[in-house]
PDB file of C-alpha atoms in Angstrom:
ATOM      1  CA  UNK A  20       0.000   0.000   0.000  1.00 79.00           C
ATOM      2  CA  UNK A  21       1.394   3.388  -1.060  1.00 88.00           C
ATOM      3  CA  UNK A  22       1.445   6.246   1.424  1.00 93.00           C
ATOM      4  CA  UNK A  23       2.079   9.951   0.964  1.00 95.00           C
ATOM      5  CA  UNK A  24       2.921  12.463   3.683  1.00 97.00           C
ATOM      6  CA  UNK A  25       1.788  16.066   3.191  1.00 98.00           C
ATOM      7  CA  UNK A  26       2.882  19.078   5.254  1.00 98.00           C
ATOM      8  CA  UNK A  27       1.304  22.545   5.132  1.00 98.00           C
ATOM      9  CA  UNK A  28       2.749  25.739   6.593  1.00 95.00           C
ATOM     10  CA  UNK A  29       2.260  29.479   6.498  1.00 84.00           C
ATOM     11  CA  UNK A  30       2.005  32.302   6.454  1.00 94.00           C
ATOM     12  CA  UNK A  31       5.571  32.833   5.205  1.00 96.00           C
ATOM     13  CA  UNK A  32       6.396  36.541   5.322  1.00 95.00           C
ATOM     14  CA  UNK A  33       9.137  38.761   6.678  1.00 92.00           C
ATOM     15  CA  UNK A  34       8.753  41.905   8.763  1.00 94.00           C
ATOM     16  CA  UNK A  35      11.267  44.749   8.977  1.00 94.00           C
ATOM     17  CA  UNK A  36      13.231  43.258  11.876  1.00 94.00           C
ATOM     18  CA  UNK A  37      13.575  39.949  10.053  1.00 94.00           C
ATOM     19  CA  UNK A  38      14.884  41.807   7.015  1.00 95.00           C
ATOM     20  CA  UNK A  39      17.405  43.590   9.217  1.00 94.00           C
ATOM     21  CA  UNK A  40      18.591  40.373  10.872  1.00 95.00           C
ATOM     22  CA  UNK A  41      18.931  38.516   7.559  1.00 96.00           C
ATOM     23  CA  UNK A  42      20.627  41.315   5.618  1.00 94.00           C
ATOM     24  CA  UNK A  43      24.308  42.228   5.453  1.00 92.00           C
ATOM     25  CA  UNK A  44      26.016  44.378   2.821  1.00 87.00           C
ATOM     26  CA  UNK A  45      23.010  44.139   0.535  1.00 88.00           C
ATOM     27  CA  UNK A  46      22.884  40.332   0.694  1.00 94.00           C
ATOM     28  CA  UNK A  47      20.282  38.269   2.553  1.00 97.00           C
ATOM     29  CA  UNK A  48      20.445  34.882   4.243  1.00 96.00           C
ATOM     30  CA  UNK A  49      17.209  33.576   5.761  1.00 97.00           C
ATOM     31  CA  UNK A  50      18.366  29.977   6.210  1.00 94.00           C
ATOM     32  CA  UNK A  51      18.988  30.311   9.992  1.00 94.00           C
ATOM     33  CA  UNK A  52      15.314  31.193  10.446  1.00 93.00           C
ATOM     34  CA  UNK A  53      14.321  27.667   9.414  1.00 95.00           C
ATOM     35  CA  UNK A  54      17.072  25.673  11.107  1.00 95.00           C
ATOM     36  CA  UNK A  55      14.879  24.181  13.843  1.00 96.00           C
ATOM     37  CA  UNK A  56      12.105  23.076  11.462  1.00 96.00           C
ATOM     38  CA  UNK A  57      14.159  22.032   8.422  1.00 97.00           C
ATOM     39  CA  UNK A  58      14.226  18.316   9.276  1.00 97.00           C
ATOM     40  CA  UNK A  59      10.464  18.213   9.898  1.00 97.00           C
ATOM     41  CA  UNK A  60       9.648  19.987   6.640  1.00 98.00           C
ATOM     42  CA  UNK A  61      12.127  18.156   4.434  1.00 97.00           C
ATOM     43  CA  UNK A  62      10.947  14.771   5.748  1.00 97.00           C
ATOM     44  CA  UNK A  63       7.487  15.253   4.195  1.00 98.00           C
ATOM     45  CA  UNK A  64       6.905  13.788   0.751  1.00 97.00           C
ATOM     46  CA  UNK A  65       5.298  17.049  -0.305  1.00 98.00           C
ATOM     47  CA  UNK A  66       5.574  20.308   1.671  1.00 98.00           C
ATOM     48  CA  UNK A  67       3.301  23.255   0.877  1.00 98.00           C
ATOM     49  CA  UNK A  68       3.786  26.863   2.004  1.00 98.00           C
ATOM     50  CA  UNK A  69       1.711  30.020   1.629  1.00 98.00           C
ATOM     51  CA  UNK A  70       4.136  32.648   0.308  1.00 98.00           C
ATOM     52  CA  UNK A  71       2.606  35.830   1.699  1.00 97.00           C
ATOM     53  CA  UNK A  72       5.082  38.369   0.385  1.00 97.00           C
ATOM     54  CA  UNK A  73       5.717  39.133  -3.280  1.00 98.00           C
ATOM     55  CA  UNK A  74       9.227  38.850  -4.673  1.00 98.00           C
ATOM     56  CA  UNK A  75       8.976  42.313  -6.180  1.00 97.00           C
ATOM     57  CA  UNK A  76      12.628  43.324  -6.172  1.00 96.00           C
ATOM     58  CA  UNK A  77      14.234  46.123  -4.105  1.00 95.00           C
ATOM     59  CA  UNK A  78      13.479  48.096  -2.021  1.00 95.00           C
ATOM     60  CA  UNK A  79      12.364  45.380   0.388  1.00 96.00           C
ATOM     61  CA  UNK A  80       9.769  46.108   3.055  1.00 96.00           C
ATOM     62  CA  UNK A  81       7.793  44.533   5.853  1.00 96.00           C
ATOM     63  CA  UNK A  82       4.355  45.512   7.100  1.00 95.00           C
ATOM     64  CA  UNK A  83       2.040  46.885   5.807  1.00 95.00           C
ATOM     65  CA  UNK A  84       2.999  46.327   2.153  1.00 96.00           C
ATOM     66  CA  UNK A  85       5.444  43.462   2.003  1.00 97.00           C
ATOM     67  CA  UNK A  86       8.209  42.774  -0.471  1.00 98.00           C
ATOM     68  CA  UNK A  87      10.653  39.931   0.139  1.00 97.00           C
ATOM     69  CA  UNK A  88      14.153  39.366  -1.280  1.00 97.00           C
ATOM     70  CA  UNK A  89      14.531  36.440  -3.653  1.00 98.00           C
ATOM     71  CA  UNK A  90      16.677  34.832  -0.953  1.00 97.00           C
ATOM     72  CA  UNK A  91      13.541  34.375   1.162  1.00 98.00           C
ATOM     73  CA  UNK A  92      11.945  32.041  -1.394  1.00 98.00           C
ATOM     74  CA  UNK A  93      15.292  30.344  -1.967  1.00 98.00           C
ATOM     75  CA  UNK A  94      15.555  29.604   1.764  1.00 98.00           C
ATOM     76  CA  UNK A  95      12.032  28.171   1.773  1.00 98.00           C
ATOM     77  CA  UNK A  96      12.940  25.847  -1.080  1.00 98.00           C
ATOM     78  CA  UNK A  97      16.193  24.804   0.597  1.00 97.00           C
ATOM     79  CA  UNK A  98      14.215  24.089   3.769  1.00 98.00           C
ATOM     80  CA  UNK A  99      12.170  21.547   1.834  1.00 98.00           C
ATOM     81  CA  UNK A 100       9.062  23.309   0.543  1.00 98.00           C
ATOM     82  CA  UNK A 101       7.923  21.970  -2.817  1.00 98.00           C
ATOM     83  CA  UNK A 102       4.743  23.943  -3.534  1.00 98.00           C
ATOM     84  CA  UNK A 103       4.194  27.689  -3.064  1.00 98.00           C
ATOM     85  CA  UNK A 104       0.705  29.203  -2.737  1.00 98.00           C
ATOM     86  CA  UNK A 105       0.313  32.784  -3.977  1.00 98.00           C
ATOM     87  CA  UNK A 106      -3.412  33.591  -3.623  1.00 98.00           C
ATOM     88  CA  UNK A 107      -3.379  35.746  -0.485  1.00 98.00           C
ATOM     89  CA  UNK A 108      -4.156  39.292   0.574  1.00 98.00           C
ATOM     90  CA  UNK A 109      -0.556  40.514   0.170  1.00 98.00           C
ATOM     91  CA  UNK A 110       0.252  39.155  -3.302  1.00 98.00           C
ATOM     92  CA  UNK A 111      -0.496  42.580  -4.856  1.00 98.00           C
ATOM     93  CA  UNK A 112       1.614  44.585  -2.384  1.00 98.00           C
ATOM     94  CA  UNK A 113       3.981  45.325  -5.294  1.00 97.00           C
ATOM     95  CA  UNK A 114       1.091  45.546  -7.732  1.00 97.00           C
ATOM     96  CA  UNK A 115       0.752  43.408 -10.868  1.00 98.00           C
ATOM     97  CA  UNK A 116       4.408  43.818 -11.809  1.00 97.00           C
ATOM     98  CA  UNK A 117       5.279  42.285  -8.443  1.00 98.00           C
ATOM     99  CA  UNK A 118       3.023  39.317  -9.163  1.00 98.00           C
ATOM    100  CA  UNK A 119       4.715  38.750 -12.517  1.00 98.00           C
ATOM    101  CA  UNK A 120       8.184  38.940 -10.988  1.00 98.00           C
ATOM    102  CA  UNK A 121       7.139  36.566  -8.188  1.00 98.00           C
ATOM    103  CA  UNK A 122       5.895  33.985 -10.660  1.00 98.00           C
ATOM    104  CA  UNK A 123       9.056  34.292 -12.747  1.00 98.00           C
ATOM    105  CA  UNK A 124      11.256  33.802  -9.700  1.00 98.00           C
ATOM    106  CA  UNK A 125       9.273  30.744  -8.606  1.00 98.00           C
ATOM    107  CA  UNK A 126       9.547  29.358 -12.134  1.00 98.00           C
ATOM    108  CA  UNK A 127      13.323  29.853 -11.981  1.00 98.00           C
ATOM    109  CA  UNK A 128      13.437  27.945  -8.682  1.00 98.00           C
ATOM    110  CA  UNK A 129      11.592  25.071 -10.387  1.00 97.00           C
ATOM    111  CA  UNK A 130       9.014  24.717  -7.627  1.00 98.00           C
ATOM    112  CA  UNK A 131       5.297  24.125  -7.968  1.00 98.00           C
ATOM    113  CA  UNK A 132       3.162  27.225  -7.477  1.00 98.00           C
ATOM    114  CA  UNK A 133      -0.488  28.176  -7.916  1.00 98.00           C
ATOM    115  CA  UNK A 134      -3.098  30.783  -7.003  1.00 98.00           C
ATOM    116  CA  UNK A 135      -1.837  33.623  -9.247  1.00 98.00           C
ATOM    117  CA  UNK A 136      -1.272  33.611 -12.987  1.00 98.00           C
ATOM    118  CA  UNK A 137       0.364  35.608 -15.757  1.00 98.00           C
ATOM    119  CA  UNK A 138      -2.897  35.577 -17.696  1.00 97.00           C
ATOM    120  CA  UNK A 139      -6.093  33.612 -18.347  1.00 97.00           C
ATOM    121  CA  UNK A 140      -4.335  31.294 -20.792  1.00 97.00           C
ATOM    122  CA  UNK A 141      -1.916  30.110 -18.111  1.00 97.00           C
ATOM    123  CA  UNK A 142      -4.766  29.551 -15.653  1.00 97.00           C
ATOM    124  CA  UNK A 143      -6.719  27.483 -18.164  1.00 97.00           C
ATOM    125  CA  UNK A 144      -3.645  25.392 -18.972  1.00 96.00           C
ATOM    126  CA  UNK A 145      -2.273  24.854 -15.452  1.00 97.00           C
ATOM    127  CA  UNK A 146      -5.205  25.035 -13.062  1.00 98.00           C
ATOM    128  CA  UNK A 147      -6.090  23.103 -10.999  1.00 98.00           C
ATOM    129  CA  UNK A 148      -2.449  22.393 -10.282  1.00 98.00           C
ATOM    130  CA  UNK A 149      -1.977  18.653 -10.814  1.00 98.00           C
ATOM    131  CA  UNK A 150       0.911  17.066  -8.908  1.00 98.00           C
ATOM    132  CA  UNK A 151       1.921  13.449  -9.517  1.00 96.00           C
ATOM    133  CA  UNK A 152       3.940  12.033  -6.639  1.00 93.00           C
ATOM    134  CA  UNK A 153       4.632   8.467  -5.466  1.00 92.00           C
ATOM    135  CA  UNK A 154       1.778   7.121  -7.547  1.00 92.00           C
ATOM    136  CA  UNK A 155      -0.746   9.701  -6.333  1.00 96.00           C
ATOM    137  CA  UNK A 156      -2.422  12.284  -8.550  1.00 97.00           C
ATOM    138  CA  UNK A 157      -3.252  15.350  -6.440  1.00 98.00           C
ATOM    139  CA  UNK A 158      -5.196  18.454  -7.473  1.00 98.00           C
ATOM    140  CA  UNK A 159      -4.366  21.659  -5.589  1.00 98.00           C
ATOM    141  CA  UNK A 160      -6.742  24.622  -5.465  1.00 98.00           C
ATOM    142  CA  UNK A 161      -5.870  28.007  -3.928  1.00 98.00           C
ATOM    143  CA  UNK A 162      -8.056  31.084  -3.331  1.00 98.00           C
ATOM    144  CA  UNK A 163      -8.015  34.275  -1.272  1.00 98.00           C
ATOM    145  CA  UNK A 164     -10.821  36.301   0.306  1.00 98.00           C
ATOM    146  CA  UNK A 165      -9.293  39.500  -1.107  1.00 98.00           C
ATOM    147  CA  UNK A 166      -6.161  41.534  -1.821  1.00 98.00           C
ATOM    148  CA  UNK A 167      -6.486  44.479   0.566  1.00 97.00           C
ATOM    149  CA  UNK A 168      -8.669  46.464  -1.805  1.00 96.00           C
ATOM    150  CA  UNK A 169      -6.255  46.286  -4.747  1.00 97.00           C
ATOM    151  CA  UNK A 170      -7.037  44.693  -8.094  1.00 97.00           C
ATOM    152  CA  UNK A 171      -4.658  43.105 -10.554  1.00 97.00           C
ATOM    153  CA  UNK A 172      -4.102  44.907 -13.850  1.00 97.00           C
ATOM    154  CA  UNK A 173      -4.982  42.809 -16.889  1.00 96.00           C
ATOM    155  CA  UNK A 174      -3.862  40.252 -17.909  1.00 97.00           C
ATOM    156  CA  UNK A 175      -2.667  39.155 -14.424  1.00 98.00           C
ATOM    157  CA  UNK A 176      -5.166  36.958 -12.557  1.00 98.00           C
ATOM    158  CA  UNK A 177      -5.552  36.212  -8.853  1.00 98.00           C
ATOM    159  CA  UNK A 178      -7.858  33.462  -7.591  1.00 98.00           C
ATOM    160  CA  UNK A 179     -10.554  34.934  -5.357  1.00 98.00           C
ATOM    161  CA  UNK A 180     -13.065  32.979  -3.296  1.00 98.00           C
ATOM    162  CA  UNK A 181     -16.054  32.717  -5.614  1.00 97.00           C
ATOM    163  CA  UNK A 182     -18.265  29.684  -5.259  1.00 95.00           C
ATOM    164  CA  UNK A 183     -19.173  29.333  -8.941  1.00 95.00           C
ATOM    165  CA  UNK A 184     -15.529  29.453  -9.978  1.00 96.00           C
ATOM    166  CA  UNK A 185     -14.506  27.049  -7.222  1.00 97.00           C
ATOM    167  CA  UNK A 186     -17.243  24.594  -8.150  1.00 97.00           C
ATOM    168  CA  UNK A 187     -16.111  24.610 -11.792  1.00 97.00           C
ATOM    169  CA  UNK A 188     -12.503  24.050 -10.709  1.00 98.00           C
ATOM    170  CA  UNK A 189     -13.487  21.092  -8.516  1.00 98.00           C
ATOM    171  CA  UNK A 190     -15.391  19.537 -11.426  1.00 97.00           C
ATOM    172  CA  UNK A 191     -12.350  20.011 -13.668  1.00 98.00           C
ATOM    173  CA  UNK A 192     -10.102  18.382 -11.052  1.00 98.00           C
ATOM    174  CA  UNK A 193     -12.389  15.359 -10.937  1.00 97.00           C
ATOM    175  CA  UNK A 194     -12.352  15.118 -14.740  1.00 97.00           C
ATOM    176  CA  UNK A 195      -8.544  15.207 -14.629  1.00 97.00           C
ATOM    177  CA  UNK A 196      -8.628  12.061 -12.504  1.00 97.00           C
ATOM    178  CA  UNK A 197      -7.426  13.475  -9.199  1.00 98.00           C
ATOM    179  CA  UNK A 198      -7.048  10.900  -6.434  1.00 97.00           C
ATOM    180  CA  UNK A 199      -7.507  13.750  -3.955  1.00 97.00           C
ATOM    181  CA  UNK A 200      -8.540  17.386  -4.314  1.00 98.00           C
ATOM    182  CA  UNK A 201      -6.923  19.774  -1.821  1.00 98.00           C
ATOM    183  CA  UNK A 202      -8.329  23.281  -1.354  1.00 98.00           C
ATOM    184  CA  UNK A 203      -6.006  25.840   0.258  1.00 98.00           C
ATOM    185  CA  UNK A 204      -8.119  28.775   1.404  1.00 98.00           C
ATOM    186  CA  UNK A 205      -6.833  32.187   2.491  1.00 98.00           C
ATOM    187  CA  UNK A 206      -9.738  33.249   4.662  1.00 97.00           C
ATOM    188  CA  UNK A 207     -11.063  34.122   8.106  1.00 96.00           C
ATOM    189  CA  UNK A 208     -10.294  36.897  10.588  1.00 96.00           C
ATOM    190  CA  UNK A 209      -6.758  37.599  11.771  1.00 96.00           C
ATOM    191  CA  UNK A 210      -6.041  36.361  15.312  1.00 96.00           C
ATOM    192  CA  UNK A 211      -9.521  34.876  15.817  1.00 97.00           C
ATOM    193  CA  UNK A 212      -9.052  31.536  17.551  1.00 97.00           C
ATOM    194  CA  UNK A 213     -12.259  30.091  16.103  1.00 97.00           C
ATOM    195  CA  UNK A 214     -13.294  29.842  12.437  1.00 96.00           C
ATOM    196  CA  UNK A 215     -15.988  32.236  11.257  1.00 95.00           C
ATOM    197  CA  UNK A 216     -19.374  30.999  10.118  1.00 96.00           C
ATOM    198  CA  UNK A 217     -18.408  31.725   6.518  1.00 95.00           C
ATOM    199  CA  UNK A 218     -15.372  29.470   6.823  1.00 97.00           C
ATOM    200  CA  UNK A 219     -17.448  26.581   8.179  1.00 96.00           C
ATOM    201  CA  UNK A 220     -20.112  26.994   5.497  1.00 96.00           C
ATOM    202  CA  UNK A 221     -17.593  27.075   2.658  1.00 96.00           C
ATOM    203  CA  UNK A 222     -15.634  24.148   4.090  1.00 97.00           C
ATOM    204  CA  UNK A 223     -18.805  22.062   4.277  1.00 97.00           C
ATOM    205  CA  UNK A 224     -19.615  22.951   0.669  1.00 97.00           C
ATOM    206  CA  UNK A 225     -16.125  22.017  -0.490  1.00 97.00           C
ATOM    207  CA  UNK A 226     -16.271  18.652   1.250  1.00 97.00           C
ATOM    208  CA  UNK A 227     -19.716  17.990  -0.177  1.00 97.00           C
ATOM    209  CA  UNK A 228     -18.301  18.599  -3.674  1.00 95.00           C
ATOM    210  CA  UNK A 229     -15.624  15.946  -3.146  1.00 95.00           C
ATOM    211  CA  UNK A 230     -12.677  17.977  -1.822  1.00 98.00           C
ATOM    212  CA  UNK A 231     -10.533  15.727   0.385  1.00 97.00           C
ATOM    213  CA  UNK A 232      -8.641  18.343   2.416  1.00 97.00           C
ATOM    214  CA  UNK A 233      -9.425  21.965   3.233  1.00 98.00           C
ATOM    215  CA  UNK A 234      -6.364  23.828   4.514  1.00 97.00           C
ATOM    216  CA  UNK A 235      -6.716  27.383   5.805  1.00 97.00           C
ATOM    217  CA  UNK A 236      -4.313  30.301   6.145  1.00 97.00           C
ATOM    218  CA  UNK A 237      -4.442  34.021   7.071  1.00 97.00           C
ATOM    219  CA  UNK A 238      -5.543  34.216  10.755  1.00 96.00           C
ATOM    220  CA  UNK A 239      -1.907  33.768  11.981  1.00 94.00           C
ATOM    221  CA  UNK A 240      -3.153  31.547  14.830  1.00 94.00           C
ATOM    222  CA  UNK A 241      -4.031  27.860  14.966  1.00 92.00           C
ATOM    223  CA  UNK A 242      -7.769  27.371  14.614  1.00 94.00           C
ATOM    224  CA  UNK A 243      -9.370  24.009  15.535  1.00 90.00           C
ATOM    225  CA  UNK A 244     -10.038  21.293  12.981  1.00 88.00           C
TER     226      UNK A 244
END
């Protein structure tokens, strides 16, 4: 019997003090930040992280409009993360050009990524994200509740939580023969220890449609299963 171990983490972002501690002479090294969790993450067959800071190029910033050095994503990959989620409320912090640069950098790192797209053609061709691993065919979905009031300039696309769109994506994943459909949702209220009613309702709807796992991000605290 084949088994597959999945690990999910987030939200991966860096504030000003983390930038200061990782930077020296214009170079950045974030690898020490992950030293105590590297073995746990790298031991998973497939590790997924919500990348909640665009790789928009200098100048780099923390809150409230994030922009991470490329070295941040490189450190996440070296730590063992295989799949990067980009549908979150900070993906447009460097506007659409920041989204494009983020996707290009992730492509250059040769990691899986989903949630944001260069254009509609890319979304049609590569979404849901299908990952074949150890004999399993997994479909990954990723959506965000919003992007802090900003909208992507055409042709860039961000996946927002919209039930009709999600339902169509789930149907497509089933037609693609997914052994399991995994929905990664950027939702809820920051620092609330319990899920909101809207989270529960949407989770129930996803499960009823055949989604196997619903993984949440955004509140920055651990909410109950």
